[in-house]
Coordinates of C-alpha atoms in Angstrom, one line a residue:
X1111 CA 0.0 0.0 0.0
X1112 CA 1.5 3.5 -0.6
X1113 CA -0.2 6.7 0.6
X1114 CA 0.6 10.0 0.1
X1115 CA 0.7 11.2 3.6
X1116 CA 0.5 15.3 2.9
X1117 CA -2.2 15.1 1.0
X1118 CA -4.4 17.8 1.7
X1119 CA -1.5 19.4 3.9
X1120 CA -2.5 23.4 3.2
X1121 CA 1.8 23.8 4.4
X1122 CA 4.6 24.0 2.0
X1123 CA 5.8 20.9 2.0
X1124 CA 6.5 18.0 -0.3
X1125 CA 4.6 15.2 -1.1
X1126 CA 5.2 12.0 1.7
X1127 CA 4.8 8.5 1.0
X1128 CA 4.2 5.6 3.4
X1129 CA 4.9 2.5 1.6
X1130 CA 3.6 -0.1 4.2
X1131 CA 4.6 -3.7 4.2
X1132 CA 7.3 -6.4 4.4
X1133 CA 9.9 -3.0 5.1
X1134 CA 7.4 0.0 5.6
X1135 CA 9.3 3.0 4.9
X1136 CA 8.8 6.7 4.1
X1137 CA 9.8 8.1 0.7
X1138 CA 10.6 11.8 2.0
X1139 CA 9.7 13.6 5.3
X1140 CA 8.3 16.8 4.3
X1141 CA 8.2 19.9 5.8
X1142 CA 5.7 22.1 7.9
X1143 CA 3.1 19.6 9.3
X1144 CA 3.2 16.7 12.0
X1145 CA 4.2 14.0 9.6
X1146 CA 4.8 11.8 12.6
X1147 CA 1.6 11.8 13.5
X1148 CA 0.3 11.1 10.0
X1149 CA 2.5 7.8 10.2
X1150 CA 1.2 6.8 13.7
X1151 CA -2.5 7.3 12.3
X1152 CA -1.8 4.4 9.5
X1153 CA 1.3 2.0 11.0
X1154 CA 3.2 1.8 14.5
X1155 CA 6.5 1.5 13.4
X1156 CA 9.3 2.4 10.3
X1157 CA 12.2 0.6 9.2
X1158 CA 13.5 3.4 7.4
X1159 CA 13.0 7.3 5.2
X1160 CA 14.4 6.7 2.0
X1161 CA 14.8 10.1 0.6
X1162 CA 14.5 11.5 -3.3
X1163 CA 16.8 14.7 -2.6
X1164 CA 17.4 16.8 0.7
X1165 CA 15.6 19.9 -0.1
X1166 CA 14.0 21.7 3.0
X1167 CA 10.6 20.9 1.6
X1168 CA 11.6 17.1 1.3
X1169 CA 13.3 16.8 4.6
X1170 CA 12.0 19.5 6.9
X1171 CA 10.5 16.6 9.1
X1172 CA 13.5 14.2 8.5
X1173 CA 14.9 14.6 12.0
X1174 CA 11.4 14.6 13.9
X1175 CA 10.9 10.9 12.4
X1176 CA 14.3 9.5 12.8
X1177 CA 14.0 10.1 16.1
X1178 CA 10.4 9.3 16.7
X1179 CA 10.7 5.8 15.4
X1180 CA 14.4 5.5 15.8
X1181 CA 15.3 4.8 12.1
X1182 CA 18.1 5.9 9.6
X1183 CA 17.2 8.2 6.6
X1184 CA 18.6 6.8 3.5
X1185 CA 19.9 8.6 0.6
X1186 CA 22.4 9.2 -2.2
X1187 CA 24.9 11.6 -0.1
X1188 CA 26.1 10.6 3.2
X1189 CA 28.0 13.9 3.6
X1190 CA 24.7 15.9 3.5
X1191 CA 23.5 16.3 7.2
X1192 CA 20.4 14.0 8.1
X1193 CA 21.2 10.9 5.5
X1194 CA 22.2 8.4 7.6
X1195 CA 22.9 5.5 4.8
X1196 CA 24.0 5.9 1.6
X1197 CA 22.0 4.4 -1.5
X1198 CA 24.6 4.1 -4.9
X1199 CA 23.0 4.3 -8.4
X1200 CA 21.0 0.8 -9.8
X1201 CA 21.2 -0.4 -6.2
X1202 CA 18.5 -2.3 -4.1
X1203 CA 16.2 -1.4 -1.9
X1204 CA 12.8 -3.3 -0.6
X1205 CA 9.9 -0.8 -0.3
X1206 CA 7.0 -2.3 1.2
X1207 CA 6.9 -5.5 -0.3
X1208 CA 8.8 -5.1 -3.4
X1209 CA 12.1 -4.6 -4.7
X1210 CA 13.1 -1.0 -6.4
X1211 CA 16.0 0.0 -8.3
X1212 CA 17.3 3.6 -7.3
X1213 CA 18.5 5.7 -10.0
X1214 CA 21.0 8.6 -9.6
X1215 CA 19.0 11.8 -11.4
X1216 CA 20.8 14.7 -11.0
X1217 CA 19.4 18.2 -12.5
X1218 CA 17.0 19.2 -10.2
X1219 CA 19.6 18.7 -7.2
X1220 CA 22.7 16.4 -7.6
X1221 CA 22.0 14.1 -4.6
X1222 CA 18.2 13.2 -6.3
X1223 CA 17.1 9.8 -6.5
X1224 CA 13.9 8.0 -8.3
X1225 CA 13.0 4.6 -7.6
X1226 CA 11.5 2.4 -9.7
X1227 CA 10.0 -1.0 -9.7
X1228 CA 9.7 -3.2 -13.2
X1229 CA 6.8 -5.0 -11.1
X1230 CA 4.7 -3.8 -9.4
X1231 CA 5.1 -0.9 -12.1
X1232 CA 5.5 1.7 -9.7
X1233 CA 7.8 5.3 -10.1
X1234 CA 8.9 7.5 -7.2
X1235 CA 9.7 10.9 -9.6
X1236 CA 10.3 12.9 -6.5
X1237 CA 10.9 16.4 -8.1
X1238 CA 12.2 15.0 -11.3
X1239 CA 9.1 14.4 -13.5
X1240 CA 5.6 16.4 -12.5
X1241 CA 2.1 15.0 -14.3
X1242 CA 1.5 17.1 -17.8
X1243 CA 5.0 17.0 -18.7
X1244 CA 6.1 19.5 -16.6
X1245 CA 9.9 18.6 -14.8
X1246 CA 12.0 19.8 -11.7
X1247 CA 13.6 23.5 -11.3
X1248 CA 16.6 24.0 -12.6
X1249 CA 17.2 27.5 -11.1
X1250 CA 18.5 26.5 -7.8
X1251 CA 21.5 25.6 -6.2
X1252 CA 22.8 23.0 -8.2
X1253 CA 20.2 22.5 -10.8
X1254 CA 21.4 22.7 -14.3
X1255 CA 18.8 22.0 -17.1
X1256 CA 21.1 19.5 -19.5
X1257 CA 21.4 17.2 -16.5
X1258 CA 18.1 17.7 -15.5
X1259 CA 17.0 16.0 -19.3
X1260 CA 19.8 13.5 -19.3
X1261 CA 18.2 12.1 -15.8
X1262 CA 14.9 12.4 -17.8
X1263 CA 16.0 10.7 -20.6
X1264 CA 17.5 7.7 -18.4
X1265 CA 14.3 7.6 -16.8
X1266 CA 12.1 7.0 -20.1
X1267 CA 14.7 4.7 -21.2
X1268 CA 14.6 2.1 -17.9
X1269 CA 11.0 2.3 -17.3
X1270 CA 8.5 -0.4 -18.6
X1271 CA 5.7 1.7 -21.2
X1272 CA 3.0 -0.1 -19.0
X1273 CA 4.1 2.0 -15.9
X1274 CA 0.9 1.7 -13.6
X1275 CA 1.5 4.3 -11.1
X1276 CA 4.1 7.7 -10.9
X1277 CA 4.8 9.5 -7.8
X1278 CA 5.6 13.0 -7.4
X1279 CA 7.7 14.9 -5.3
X1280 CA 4.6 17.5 -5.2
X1281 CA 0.9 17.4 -7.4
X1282 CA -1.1 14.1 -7.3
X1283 CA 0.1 10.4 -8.4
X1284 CA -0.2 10.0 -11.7
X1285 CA -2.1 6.5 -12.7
X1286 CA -3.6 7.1 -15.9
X1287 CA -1.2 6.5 -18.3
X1288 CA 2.4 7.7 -16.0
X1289 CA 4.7 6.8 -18.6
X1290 CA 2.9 9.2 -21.3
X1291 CA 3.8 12.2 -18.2
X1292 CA 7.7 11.0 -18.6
X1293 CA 7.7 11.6 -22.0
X1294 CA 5.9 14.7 -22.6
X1295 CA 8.2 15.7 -19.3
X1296 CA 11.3 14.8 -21.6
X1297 CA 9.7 17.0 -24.7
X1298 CA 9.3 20.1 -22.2
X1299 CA 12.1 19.8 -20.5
X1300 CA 13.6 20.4 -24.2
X1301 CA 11.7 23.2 -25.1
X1302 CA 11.8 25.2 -22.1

């Protein structure tokens, strides 16, 4: 099961993800709202955050759940305060109850992350890829619009065209048709 935990949140804040299961884990902490006790409403416990980038809006609530349920924040830079674990490029990791790759996707920040699973189908985009093509800033720190398409491109390229589900760093999940978002995300992200 994966719920999008800020939904609704009126706060700046990113979306949050609780992917319950074998290895329940949060995909991002958010910012600006009492995350913690969004989790405690659904599951007692985390193994983990796995996080898409460490921009405030993504990890303003990353130390109030660490030490609320006395997990490590996984991520792809160690160095960066807060990520307790390191995750490399095409590695591993168990979400839930399934297995998804994590790909390095610098452009919109060079520590981001998506993770994607062939089966059950399923995309974390964190700021990356939006719904209706639209893609991640490039006009902060460390964004830079070339890499920003090349980590698009390798996106459309590993994913299946059957995608079933796409989740965003902020907007709704995308689930009607996610992989025709990626690709009208890779034609923007060209002409912008």
């Amino acid at each position: 099961m994966i719920a999008n935990l800020a939904q609704g949140v009126q706060a700046f804040t990113s979306n949050v993800f609780l992917v319950d299961g074998e290895r329940t884990v949060l995909v991002d902490a958010g910012a600006n709202f009492d995350v913690v006790a969004a989790v405690r409403e659904r599951v007692d416990d985390l193994n983990a955050v796995v996080l898409t980038h460490t921009h405030r809006d993504h990890v303003g609530n990353l130390e109030a759940v660490t030490d609320a349920f006395d997990v490590d924040a996984w991520g792809y830079d160690t160095a960066i305060d807060g990520v307790d674990r390191a995750i490399a490029d095409e590695e591993t990791v168990r979400l839930g109850d399934h297995e998804y790759v994590a790909l390095h996707t610098p452009g919109h920040k060079n520590d981001h992350l998506c993770f994607y699973a062939e089966r059950p189908g399923v995309l974390f985009a964190g700021d990356l890829i939006f719904q209706n093509g639209s893609f991640g800033r490039t006009d902060l720190e460390e964004g830079d619009r070339e890499t920003l398409i090349e980590s698009i491109d390798r996106v459309r390229e590993r994913i299946d065209p059957d995608l079933e589900e796409m989740h965003t760093g902020h907007g709704p999940s995308v689930t009607s048709d996610p992989y025709d978002h990626v690709e009208l995300s890779a034609q923007m992200a060209r002409q912008a």
